[in-house]
Short mmCIF file of C-alpha atoms in Angstrom, two decimals:
data_model
loop_
_atom_site.label_atom_id
_atom_site.label_comp_id
_atom_site.label_asym_id
_atom_site.label_seq_id
_atom_site.Cartn_x
_atom_site.Cartn_y
_atom_site.Cartn_z
CA MET A 1 110.25 137.68 109.03
CA LYS A 2 111.24 136.08 105.76
CA SER A 3 111.71 132.78 107.90
CA LYS A 4 108.35 132.87 109.40
CA PHE A 5 106.83 133.20 105.56
CA ALA A 6 109.12 130.47 104.20
CA GLN A 7 108.04 128.03 107.41
CA ILE A 8 104.38 128.77 106.47
CA SER A 9 104.79 128.41 103.05
CA PHE A 10 106.52 124.85 103.53
CA ALA A 11 103.60 123.80 105.93
CA ILE A 12 100.84 124.72 103.21
CA PHE A 13 102.91 123.08 100.53
CA LEU A 14 103.31 119.80 103.02
CA TYR A 15 99.72 119.84 103.67
CA LEU A 16 98.43 120.48 99.96
CA GLY A 17 101.02 117.73 98.87
CA THR A 18 99.96 114.91 101.34
CA SER A 19 96.05 115.41 101.05
CA THR A 20 96.68 115.28 97.13
CA THR A 21 98.89 111.78 97.84
CA PHE A 22 96.05 110.55 100.33
CA ALA A 23 93.27 111.03 97.54
CA GLN A 24 95.51 109.38 95.06
CA ASN A 25 95.93 106.26 97.42
CA ALA A 26 92.30 106.03 98.12
CA ASP A 27 91.41 105.34 94.33
CA ALA A 28 94.61 102.88 94.25
CA ILE A 29 91.92 99.71 94.33
CA VAL A 30 89.79 101.41 91.24
CA GLY A 31 90.47 99.26 88.31
CA LYS A 32 89.59 95.41 87.18
CA TRP A 33 91.34 92.72 89.35
CA TYR A 34 91.45 88.75 88.73
CA ASN A 35 89.88 86.90 91.48
CA THR A 36 92.32 84.16 93.23
CA GLU A 37 91.42 81.69 90.84
CA LYS A 38 91.68 83.65 87.98
CA ASP A 39 88.25 82.38 86.51
CA ALA A 40 86.58 86.09 87.20
CA GLN A 41 87.31 89.69 86.93
CA VAL A 42 85.82 92.31 89.36
CA GLU A 43 85.65 96.02 88.31
CA ILE A 44 86.15 98.21 91.53
CA LEU A 45 84.46 101.47 91.30
CA LYS A 46 84.14 104.55 93.50
CA GLU A 47 80.29 105.34 93.82
CA GLY A 48 79.25 108.57 96.00
CA GLY A 49 82.94 108.19 98.27
CA LYS A 50 82.68 104.53 98.48
CA TYR A 51 84.15 101.55 96.88
CA SER A 52 82.03 98.78 95.47
CA GLY A 53 82.91 96.12 92.91
CA LYS A 54 80.97 94.21 90.37
CA ILE A 55 81.82 90.77 88.10
CA VAL A 56 82.42 91.73 84.67
CA TRP A 57 84.24 88.75 83.14
CA LEU A 58 83.86 85.05 83.87
CA ALA A 59 85.92 82.45 82.65
CA GLU A 60 82.72 80.16 82.24
CA PRO A 61 79.97 82.61 81.68
CA THR A 62 77.45 80.14 81.13
CA GLU A 63 76.27 76.67 82.38
CA ASN A 64 74.33 74.22 80.00
CA GLY A 65 73.83 77.51 77.47
CA LYS A 66 72.49 79.77 80.18
CA PRO A 67 74.23 82.43 82.21
CA LYS A 68 75.05 81.20 85.61
CA LEU A 69 72.73 82.30 88.18
CA ASP A 70 73.11 83.01 91.68
CA LYS A 71 71.88 79.74 92.80
CA ASN A 72 73.48 79.22 96.34
CA ASN A 73 72.05 82.40 97.55
CA SER A 74 70.65 82.02 101.03
CA ASP A 75 67.84 84.27 100.05
CA LYS A 76 65.81 82.27 97.39
CA SER A 77 64.15 85.22 95.33
CA LYS A 78 68.08 86.10 94.27
CA ARG A 79 68.48 82.78 92.88
CA THR A 80 67.54 83.61 89.51
CA ARG A 81 69.60 86.67 89.37
CA PRO A 82 72.98 86.26 86.75
CA ILE A 83 76.35 86.11 88.26
CA MET A 84 77.68 88.36 85.64
CA GLY A 85 77.11 92.00 86.35
CA MET A 86 76.84 90.97 90.19
CA LYS A 87 78.03 93.58 92.99
CA LEU A 88 79.92 91.47 95.48
CA LEU A 89 81.94 94.12 96.96
CA ASN A 90 80.00 96.96 98.78
CA GLY A 91 80.31 99.62 100.90
CA PHE A 92 84.12 100.28 101.49
CA VAL A 93 85.47 103.44 102.96
CA TYR A 94 89.25 104.46 102.82
CA SER A 95 91.17 104.76 106.13
CA ASP A 96 94.82 104.87 106.58
CA GLY A 97 95.58 102.48 103.80
CA THR A 98 93.00 100.33 104.23
CA TRP A 99 89.50 99.77 102.51
CA GLU A 100 87.21 98.93 105.35
CA ASP A 101 83.56 98.71 106.74
CA GLY A 102 82.71 96.81 103.53
CA THR A 103 81.29 93.46 102.82
CA ILE A 104 81.89 90.74 100.00
CA TYR A 105 79.31 88.37 98.48
CA ASP A 106 80.63 85.18 97.83
CA PRO A 107 78.66 83.42 95.00
CA LYS A 108 80.22 79.81 95.26
CA ASN A 109 78.37 79.46 99.05
CA GLY A 110 75.66 82.22 98.80
CA LYS A 111 77.34 83.89 101.79
CA THR A 112 77.93 87.54 102.61
CA TYR A 113 81.05 88.47 104.97
CA SER A 114 82.65 91.84 106.48
CA CYS A 115 85.53 92.42 104.47
CA ILE A 116 88.71 94.65 104.72
CA ILE A 117 91.08 95.11 101.27
CA LYS A 118 94.70 96.24 101.77
CA LYS A 119 96.80 96.73 98.82
CA LYS A 120 99.82 94.59 99.15
CA ASP A 121 101.71 96.22 96.15
CA ASP A 122 100.74 97.69 92.81
CA LYS A 123 99.56 94.43 91.12
CA THR A 124 98.26 92.49 94.12
CA LEU A 125 95.09 93.01 96.65
CA GLU A 126 94.76 91.03 99.83
CA VAL A 127 91.20 90.97 100.26
CA ARG A 128 89.79 89.47 103.77
CA GLY A 129 86.43 88.37 104.54
CA TYR A 130 85.62 87.45 108.05
CA ILE A 131 82.24 86.76 110.16
CA GLY A 132 82.25 89.16 113.58
CA ILE A 133 85.78 90.01 114.07
CA SER A 134 88.63 90.11 111.36
CA PHE A 135 91.07 87.75 113.12
CA VAL A 136 88.77 85.12 112.43
CA GLY A 137 88.55 84.83 108.70
CA ARG A 138 90.21 84.25 104.91
CA THR A 139 92.70 86.20 102.98
CA VAL A 140 93.21 85.78 99.52
CA GLU A 141 95.14 87.68 97.11
CA TRP A 142 93.69 89.14 93.89
CA THR A 143 96.21 90.20 90.76
CA LYS A 144 95.28 93.18 88.66
CA VAL A 145 94.42 92.77 85.04
CA GLN A 146 96.92 94.28 82.66
#
């Protein structure tokens, strides 16, 4: 009887312990990250169970004394919006060590790509943008803002 109780208690302990660990891992990307060139910081947040990110710092936030605008956007109606504060990561969900099903917008070329994010280590994210299948794309590394 004691043995059966010990086994059930241990199983419950393992379940509760691992479910907490998964929740912590899912939020591991929350925070501020430098892009590859270190000329922008993106703050990743959790909103309604999904992860998104917006630009919160630019090395050069102005152009000709005015805020930099989204001038390369393929949607002409969005070309007057400022890059600072722009949401460029949208709709990511966590699944088994990967944040997936999201999109990334590149203000340098005005295009939106499907995207997956993986955590390389505590200070580095691997951000992969792609069109169609993830094998055809580009991976860049973002570093944690200290």
